[in-house]
PDB file of C-alpha atoms in Angstrom:
ATOM      1  CA  MET A   1       2.523  -5.518  10.041  1.00  0.00           C
ATOM      2  CA  SER A   2       6.068  -4.588  10.913  1.00  0.00           C
ATOM      3  CA  ALA A   3       8.167  -2.398   8.638  1.00  0.00           C
ATOM      4  CA  ASP A   4      10.622  -5.186   7.963  1.00  0.00           C
ATOM      5  CA  THR A   5       8.015  -7.270   6.129  1.00  0.00           C
ATOM      6  CA  LEU A   6       6.974  -6.885   2.504  1.00  0.00           C
ATOM      7  CA  THR A   7       3.279  -7.585   2.193  1.00  0.00           C
ATOM      8  CA  LYS A   8       1.324  -8.571  -0.882  1.00  0.00           C
ATOM      9  CA  ALA A   9      -0.013  -5.013  -1.229  1.00  0.00           C
ATOM     10  CA  ARG A  10       3.481  -3.570  -1.397  1.00  0.00           C
ATOM     11  CA  LEU A  11       4.578  -6.355  -3.711  1.00  0.00           C
ATOM     12  CA  ALA A  12       1.735  -5.286  -6.014  1.00  0.00           C
ATOM     13  CA  GLU A  13       2.982  -1.691  -5.914  1.00  0.00           C
ATOM     14  CA  ARG A  14       6.481  -2.788  -6.903  1.00  0.00           C
ATOM     15  CA  VAL A  15       5.128  -4.880  -9.779  1.00  0.00           C
ATOM     16  CA  HIS A  16       3.039  -1.899 -10.866  1.00  0.00           C
ATOM     17  CA  ASP A  17       6.151   0.324 -10.801  1.00  0.00           C
ATOM     18  CA  SER A  18       8.333  -2.020 -12.818  1.00  0.00           C
ATOM     19  CA  VAL A  19       5.973  -3.676 -15.291  1.00  0.00           C
ATOM     20  CA  GLY A  20       3.534  -0.880 -16.039  1.00  0.00           C
ATOM     21  CA  LEU A  21       0.313  -2.692 -15.188  1.00  0.00           C
ATOM     22  CA  SER A  22      -2.288  -0.871 -13.104  1.00  0.00           C
ATOM     23  CA  LYS A  23      -2.159  -1.369  -9.332  1.00  0.00           C
ATOM     24  CA  LYS A  24      -5.421  -3.288  -9.396  1.00  0.00           C
ATOM     25  CA  GLU A  25      -4.232  -5.553 -12.210  1.00  0.00           C
ATOM     26  CA  SER A  26      -0.887  -6.077 -10.480  1.00  0.00           C
ATOM     27  CA  ALA A  27      -2.597  -7.164  -7.271  1.00  0.00           C
ATOM     28  CA  GLU A  28      -4.842  -9.607  -9.149  1.00  0.00           C
ATOM     29  CA  ILE A  29      -1.953 -11.028 -11.152  1.00  0.00           C
ATOM     30  CA  ILE A  30       0.125 -11.613  -8.010  1.00  0.00           C
ATOM     31  CA  ASP A  31      -2.791 -13.539  -6.526  1.00  0.00           C
ATOM     32  CA  ASP A  32      -2.932 -15.590  -9.735  1.00  0.00           C
ATOM     33  CA  VAL A  33       0.817 -16.299  -9.662  1.00  0.00           C
ATOM     34  CA  PHE A  34       0.734 -17.677  -6.120  1.00  0.00           C
ATOM     35  CA  ASP A  35      -2.559 -19.534  -6.750  1.00  0.00           C
ATOM     36  CA  LEU A  36      -1.004 -21.307  -9.738  1.00  0.00           C
ATOM     37  CA  MET A  37       2.128 -22.152  -7.747  1.00  0.00           C
ATOM     38  CA  ARG A  38       0.040 -23.518  -4.884  1.00  0.00           C
ATOM     39  CA  GLY A  39      -2.090 -25.504  -7.349  1.00  0.00           C
ATOM     40  CA  ALA A  40       0.983 -27.174  -8.835  1.00  0.00           C
ATOM     41  CA  LEU A  41       2.318 -28.153  -5.420  1.00  0.00           C
ATOM     42  CA  LEU A  42      -1.029 -29.545  -4.333  1.00  0.00           C
ATOM     43  CA  HIS A  43      -1.125 -31.655  -7.505  1.00  0.00           C
ATOM     44  CA  ASP A  44       2.150 -33.268  -6.522  1.00  0.00           C
ATOM     45  CA  GLU A  45       4.180 -31.359  -9.009  1.00  0.00           C
ATOM     46  CA  LYS A  46       7.655 -30.148  -8.414  1.00  0.00           C
ATOM     47  CA  LEU A  47       7.829 -26.390  -8.846  1.00  0.00           C
ATOM     48  CA  LYS A  48      10.995 -24.970 -10.381  1.00  0.00           C
ATOM     49  CA  ILE A  49      11.541 -21.256 -10.742  1.00  0.00           C
ATOM     50  CA  THR A  50      14.891 -21.023 -12.505  1.00  0.00           C
ATOM     51  CA  GLY A  51      17.189 -18.569 -10.747  1.00  0.00           C
ATOM     52  CA  PHE A  52      15.129 -18.506  -7.543  1.00  0.00           C
ATOM     53  CA  GLY A  53      14.626 -22.023  -6.277  1.00  0.00           C
ATOM     54  CA  ASN A  54      12.683 -25.280  -6.306  1.00  0.00           C
ATOM     55  CA  TRP A  55       9.815 -26.459  -4.152  1.00  0.00           C
ATOM     56  CA  ILE A  56       9.050 -30.112  -3.682  1.00  0.00           C
ATOM     57  CA  VAL A  57       6.533 -32.051  -1.605  1.00  0.00           C
ATOM     58  CA  ARG A  58       8.325 -34.849   0.242  1.00  0.00           C
ATOM     59  CA  ASP A  59       6.931 -37.930   1.942  1.00  0.00           C
ATOM     60  CA  LYS A  60       8.312 -38.440   5.423  1.00  0.00           C
ATOM     61  CA  ALA A  61       8.149 -41.935   6.852  1.00  0.00           C
ATOM     62  CA  ALA A  62       6.724 -42.537  10.320  1.00  0.00           C
ATOM     63  CA  ARG A  63       9.399 -42.519  12.996  1.00  0.00           C
ATOM     64  CA  ARG A  64       9.768 -42.847  16.715  1.00  0.00           C
ATOM     65  CA  GLY A  65      10.134 -39.509  18.472  1.00  0.00           C
ATOM     66  CA  ARG A  66      10.111 -38.241  21.989  1.00  0.00           C
ATOM     67  CA  ASN A  67       8.091 -35.563  23.699  1.00  0.00           C
ATOM     68  CA  PRO A  68      10.893 -33.373  25.062  1.00  0.00           C
ATOM     69  CA  GLN A  69       8.743 -32.122  27.942  1.00  0.00           C
ATOM     70  CA  THR A  70       7.581 -35.434  29.300  1.00  0.00           C
ATOM     71  CA  ASN A  71      10.197 -37.765  27.791  1.00  0.00           C
ATOM     72  CA  ASP A  72       7.380 -39.993  26.531  1.00  0.00           C
ATOM     73  CA  SER A  73       8.233 -42.014  23.478  1.00  0.00           C
ATOM     74  CA  ILE A  74       5.731 -41.317  20.686  1.00  0.00           C
ATOM     75  CA  ILE A  75       5.254 -42.370  17.088  1.00  0.00           C
ATOM     76  CA  ILE A  76       5.409 -39.494  14.622  1.00  0.00           C
ATOM     77  CA  ALA A  77       3.029 -40.522  11.845  1.00  0.00           C
ATOM     78  CA  ARG A  78       4.071 -40.519   8.216  1.00  0.00           C
ATOM     79  CA  ARG A  79       3.382 -37.144   6.726  1.00  0.00           C
ATOM     80  CA  ARG A  80       4.051 -34.922   3.745  1.00  0.00           C
ATOM     81  CA  VAL A  81       6.014 -31.720   3.981  1.00  0.00           C
ATOM     82  CA  LEU A  82       6.814 -28.962   1.556  1.00  0.00           C
ATOM     83  CA  SER A  83      10.476 -28.128   1.205  1.00  0.00           C
ATOM     84  CA  PHE A  84      12.180 -25.266  -0.586  1.00  0.00           C
ATOM     85  CA  LYS A  85      15.710 -25.271  -1.949  1.00  0.00           C
ATOM     86  CA  PRO A  86      17.135 -21.904  -2.985  1.00  0.00           C
ATOM     87  CA  SER A  87      18.937 -21.753  -6.335  1.00  0.00           C
ATOM     88  CA  PRO A  88      22.704 -21.151  -6.492  1.00  0.00           C
ATOM     89  CA  VAL A  89      21.971 -17.709  -7.984  1.00  0.00           C
ATOM     90  CA  LEU A  90      19.912 -16.733  -4.936  1.00  0.00           C
ATOM     91  CA  ARG A  91      22.509 -18.132  -2.537  1.00  0.00           C
ATOM     92  CA  VAL A  92      25.226 -16.063  -4.181  1.00  0.00           C
ATOM     93  CA  ALA A  93      22.998 -12.962  -4.268  1.00  0.00           C
ATOM     94  CA  LEU A  94      22.468 -13.105  -0.507  1.00  0.00           C
ATOM     95  CA  ASN A  95      26.182 -13.398   0.233  1.00  0.00           C
ATOM     96  CA  ALA A  96      27.635 -10.975  -2.302  1.00  0.00           C
ATOM     97  CA  LYS A  97      30.264  -8.604  -0.982  1.00  0.00           C
ATOM     98  CA  GLU A  98      29.619  -5.003  -1.942  1.00  0.00           C
TER      99      GLU A  98
ATOM    100  CA  MET B   1       5.984 -27.056 -13.295  1.00  0.00           C
ATOM    101  CA  ASN B   2       8.796 -24.779 -14.415  1.00  0.00           C
ATOM    102  CA  LYS B   3       8.914 -21.028 -14.951  1.00  0.00           C
ATOM    103  CA  LYS B   4       7.907 -21.200 -18.604  1.00  0.00           C
ATOM    104  CA  GLU B   5       4.888 -23.384 -17.828  1.00  0.00           C
ATOM    105  CA  LEU B   6       3.907 -21.052 -14.994  1.00  0.00           C
ATOM    106  CA  ALA B   7       4.108 -18.103 -17.425  1.00  0.00           C
ATOM    107  CA  ALA B   8       1.919 -19.965 -19.942  1.00  0.00           C
ATOM    108  CA  LYS B   9      -0.714 -20.715 -17.300  1.00  0.00           C
ATOM    109  CA  LEU B  10      -0.592 -17.154 -16.005  1.00  0.00           C
ATOM    110  CA  ALA B  11      -1.065 -15.799 -19.537  1.00  0.00           C
ATOM    111  CA  LYS B  12      -4.052 -18.071 -20.091  1.00  0.00           C
ATOM    112  CA  LYS B  13      -5.647 -17.140 -16.771  1.00  0.00           C
ATOM    113  CA  THR B  14      -5.127 -13.370 -17.032  1.00  0.00           C
ATOM    114  CA  GLY B  15      -5.122 -12.611 -20.762  1.00  0.00           C
ATOM    115  CA  LEU B  16      -1.615 -11.145 -20.572  1.00  0.00           C
ATOM    116  CA  SER B  17       0.795 -12.063 -23.366  1.00  0.00           C
ATOM    117  CA  GLN B  18       3.214 -14.866 -22.489  1.00  0.00           C
ATOM    118  CA  ALA B  19       6.104 -12.403 -22.680  1.00  0.00           C
ATOM    119  CA  LYS B  20       4.394 -10.053 -20.216  1.00  0.00           C
ATOM    120  CA  ALA B  21       3.492 -12.935 -17.918  1.00  0.00           C
ATOM    121  CA  LEU B  22       7.125 -14.051 -17.864  1.00  0.00           C
ATOM    122  CA  GLU B  23       8.196 -10.472 -17.190  1.00  0.00           C
ATOM    123  CA  VAL B  24       5.923 -10.310 -14.120  1.00  0.00           C
ATOM    124  CA  ILE B  25       7.310 -13.618 -12.817  1.00  0.00           C
ATOM    125  CA  ASN B  26      10.880 -12.421 -13.342  1.00  0.00           C
ATOM    126  CA  VAL B  27      10.193  -9.108 -11.599  1.00  0.00           C
ATOM    127  CA  ILE B  28       9.043 -11.070  -8.549  1.00  0.00           C
ATOM    128  CA  PHE B  29      11.538 -13.965  -8.567  1.00  0.00           C
ATOM    129  CA  SER B  30      14.740 -12.939 -10.334  1.00  0.00           C
ATOM    130  CA  ALA B  31      17.861 -13.201  -8.164  1.00  0.00           C
ATOM    131  CA  GLU B  32      20.276 -11.407 -10.475  1.00  0.00           C
ATOM    132  CA  PRO B  33      22.067  -8.522  -8.716  1.00  0.00           C
ATOM    133  CA  ARG B  34      19.642  -5.723  -7.770  1.00  0.00           C
ATOM    134  CA  GLU B  35      16.780  -7.456  -9.601  1.00  0.00           C
ATOM    135  CA  GLY B  36      13.812  -9.400  -8.315  1.00  0.00           C
ATOM    136  CA  ILE B  37      11.586  -7.956  -5.629  1.00  0.00           C
ATOM    137  CA  ILE B  38      11.835 -10.902  -3.239  1.00  0.00           C
ATOM    138  CA  ALA B  39      15.624 -11.342  -3.566  1.00  0.00           C
ATOM    139  CA  VAL B  40      16.268  -7.621  -3.009  1.00  0.00           C
ATOM    140  CA  GLU B  41      14.069  -7.613   0.115  1.00  0.00           C
ATOM    141  CA  LEU B  42      15.796 -10.710   1.503  1.00  0.00           C
ATOM    142  CA  ASP B  43      19.222  -9.234   0.777  1.00  0.00           C
ATOM    143  CA  ALA B  44      18.192  -6.116   2.734  1.00  0.00           C
ATOM    144  CA  GLY B  45      17.294  -8.327   5.692  1.00  0.00           C
ATOM    145  CA  ARG B  46      13.533  -8.072   5.325  1.00  0.00           C
ATOM    146  CA  LYS B  47      10.846 -10.740   5.066  1.00  0.00           C
ATOM    147  CA  VAL B  48       8.229 -11.277   2.367  1.00  0.00           C
ATOM    148  CA  THR B  49       4.885 -12.704   3.487  1.00  0.00           C
ATOM    149  CA  ILE B  50       2.284 -14.022   1.059  1.00  0.00           C
ATOM    150  CA  PRO B  51      -0.919 -15.002   2.906  1.00  0.00           C
ATOM    151  CA  GLY B  52      -2.069 -18.494   1.931  1.00  0.00           C
ATOM    152  CA  PHE B  53       1.326 -19.358   0.469  1.00  0.00           C
ATOM    153  CA  GLY B  54       4.108 -18.671   2.913  1.00  0.00           C
ATOM    154  CA  THR B  55       6.924 -16.468   4.143  1.00  0.00           C
ATOM    155  CA  PHE B  56      10.317 -15.896   2.607  1.00  0.00           C
ATOM    156  CA  ALA B  57      13.043 -14.889   5.047  1.00  0.00           C
ATOM    157  CA  THR B  58      16.751 -15.335   5.629  1.00  0.00           C
ATOM    158  CA  LYS B  59      18.620 -17.126   8.373  1.00  0.00           C
ATOM    159  CA  SER B  60      22.284 -16.833   9.238  1.00  0.00           C
ATOM    160  CA  ARG B  61      24.830 -19.561   9.573  1.00  0.00           C
ATOM    161  CA  ALA B  62      27.791 -18.787  11.812  1.00  0.00           C
ATOM    162  CA  ALA B  63      31.365 -18.951  10.555  1.00  0.00           C
ATOM    163  CA  ARG B  64      33.020 -22.289  11.294  1.00  0.00           C
ATOM    164  CA  THR B  65      36.198 -24.194  10.670  1.00  0.00           C
ATOM    165  CA  GLY B  66      35.887 -27.002   8.180  1.00  0.00           C
ATOM    166  CA  THR B  67      38.221 -29.649   6.925  1.00  0.00           C
ATOM    167  CA  ASN B  68      39.084 -30.351   3.325  1.00  0.00           C
ATOM    168  CA  PRO B  69      38.271 -34.064   3.234  1.00  0.00           C
ATOM    169  CA  ALA B  70      40.822 -34.740   0.481  1.00  0.00           C
ATOM    170  CA  THR B  71      43.832 -33.152   2.181  1.00  0.00           C
ATOM    171  CA  GLY B  72      42.789 -32.907   5.826  1.00  0.00           C
ATOM    172  CA  ALA B  73      43.691 -29.219   5.774  1.00  0.00           C
ATOM    173  CA  LYS B  74      41.671 -26.925   8.033  1.00  0.00           C
ATOM    174  CA  ILE B  75      39.792 -24.198   6.211  1.00  0.00           C
ATOM    175  CA  SER B  76      37.747 -21.366   7.586  1.00  0.00           C
ATOM    176  CA  ILE B  77      34.195 -21.059   6.280  1.00  0.00           C
ATOM    177  CA  SER B  78      32.780 -17.559   6.642  1.00  0.00           C
ATOM    178  CA  ALA B  79      29.327 -16.723   7.988  1.00  0.00           C
ATOM    179  CA  LYS B  80      26.546 -17.027   5.434  1.00  0.00           C
ATOM    180  CA  LYS B  81      22.966 -15.976   4.947  1.00  0.00           C
ATOM    181  CA  TYR B  82      20.576 -18.417   3.357  1.00  0.00           C
ATOM    182  CA  ALA B  83      17.066 -18.077   2.027  1.00  0.00           C
ATOM    183  CA  PHE B  84      14.423 -19.865   3.988  1.00  0.00           C
ATOM    184  CA  PHE B  85      10.793 -20.504   3.062  1.00  0.00           C
ATOM    185  CA  LYS B  86       8.146 -21.331   5.597  1.00  0.00           C
ATOM    186  CA  PRO B  87       4.890 -22.560   4.065  1.00  0.00           C
ATOM    187  CA  GLY B  88       1.776 -20.817   5.360  1.00  0.00           C
ATOM    188  CA  LYS B  89      -0.540 -22.765   7.640  1.00  0.00           C
ATOM    189  CA  THR B  90      -3.170 -23.379   4.951  1.00  0.00           C
ATOM    190  CA  LEU B  91      -0.650 -24.637   2.421  1.00  0.00           C
ATOM    191  CA  ARG B  92       1.130 -26.798   5.007  1.00  0.00           C
ATOM    192  CA  GLU B  93      -2.135 -28.429   6.051  1.00  0.00           C
ATOM    193  CA  ARG B  94      -3.360 -28.986   2.513  1.00  0.00           C
ATOM    194  CA  VAL B  95      -0.054 -30.514   1.417  1.00  0.00           C
ATOM    195  CA  SER B  96      -0.235 -33.015   4.262  1.00  0.00           C
ATOM    196  CA  GLU B  97      -3.738 -34.240   3.363  1.00  0.00           C
TER     197      GLU B  97
END
């Protein structure tokens, strides 16, 4: 894993540092957090984490597309995709001038 | 599901108090200045990868000239970073079922 990526293990360490749970507990709790979030999305629920962003599962209608390599016209079947919209707070945080 | 409901479920599943559960969620997801593990990492230009869930990263949008639609005046819009979430393969496939 490259140094520019925060993994779950290091996320657990940070939670341990700031909340005062043991490292083992922190790791388990992080798994629980993301399991619960995934569960909500798979049950068709909108997921809203105030101050961070919202996730929503959207239905996409079937549409006509094109294979860019062969130019063949194809039908893209209707499908469901997960989209994420960052909150205004997060947008501002990423563009703050020091 | 909102943050409070997530905290309640987390408390029930782990035996933490609701207050502690909310604290953990805020430590991970807050986006207030210099708070929130994910936001701080993204602001520093790094990625956060959660296997089975997805990857948080940033993308840049170039500066461009826009037009104020009410007055027609040209305005310059500076370059921006925005947060981007890519669902992991497992989650993407299960959502589409």
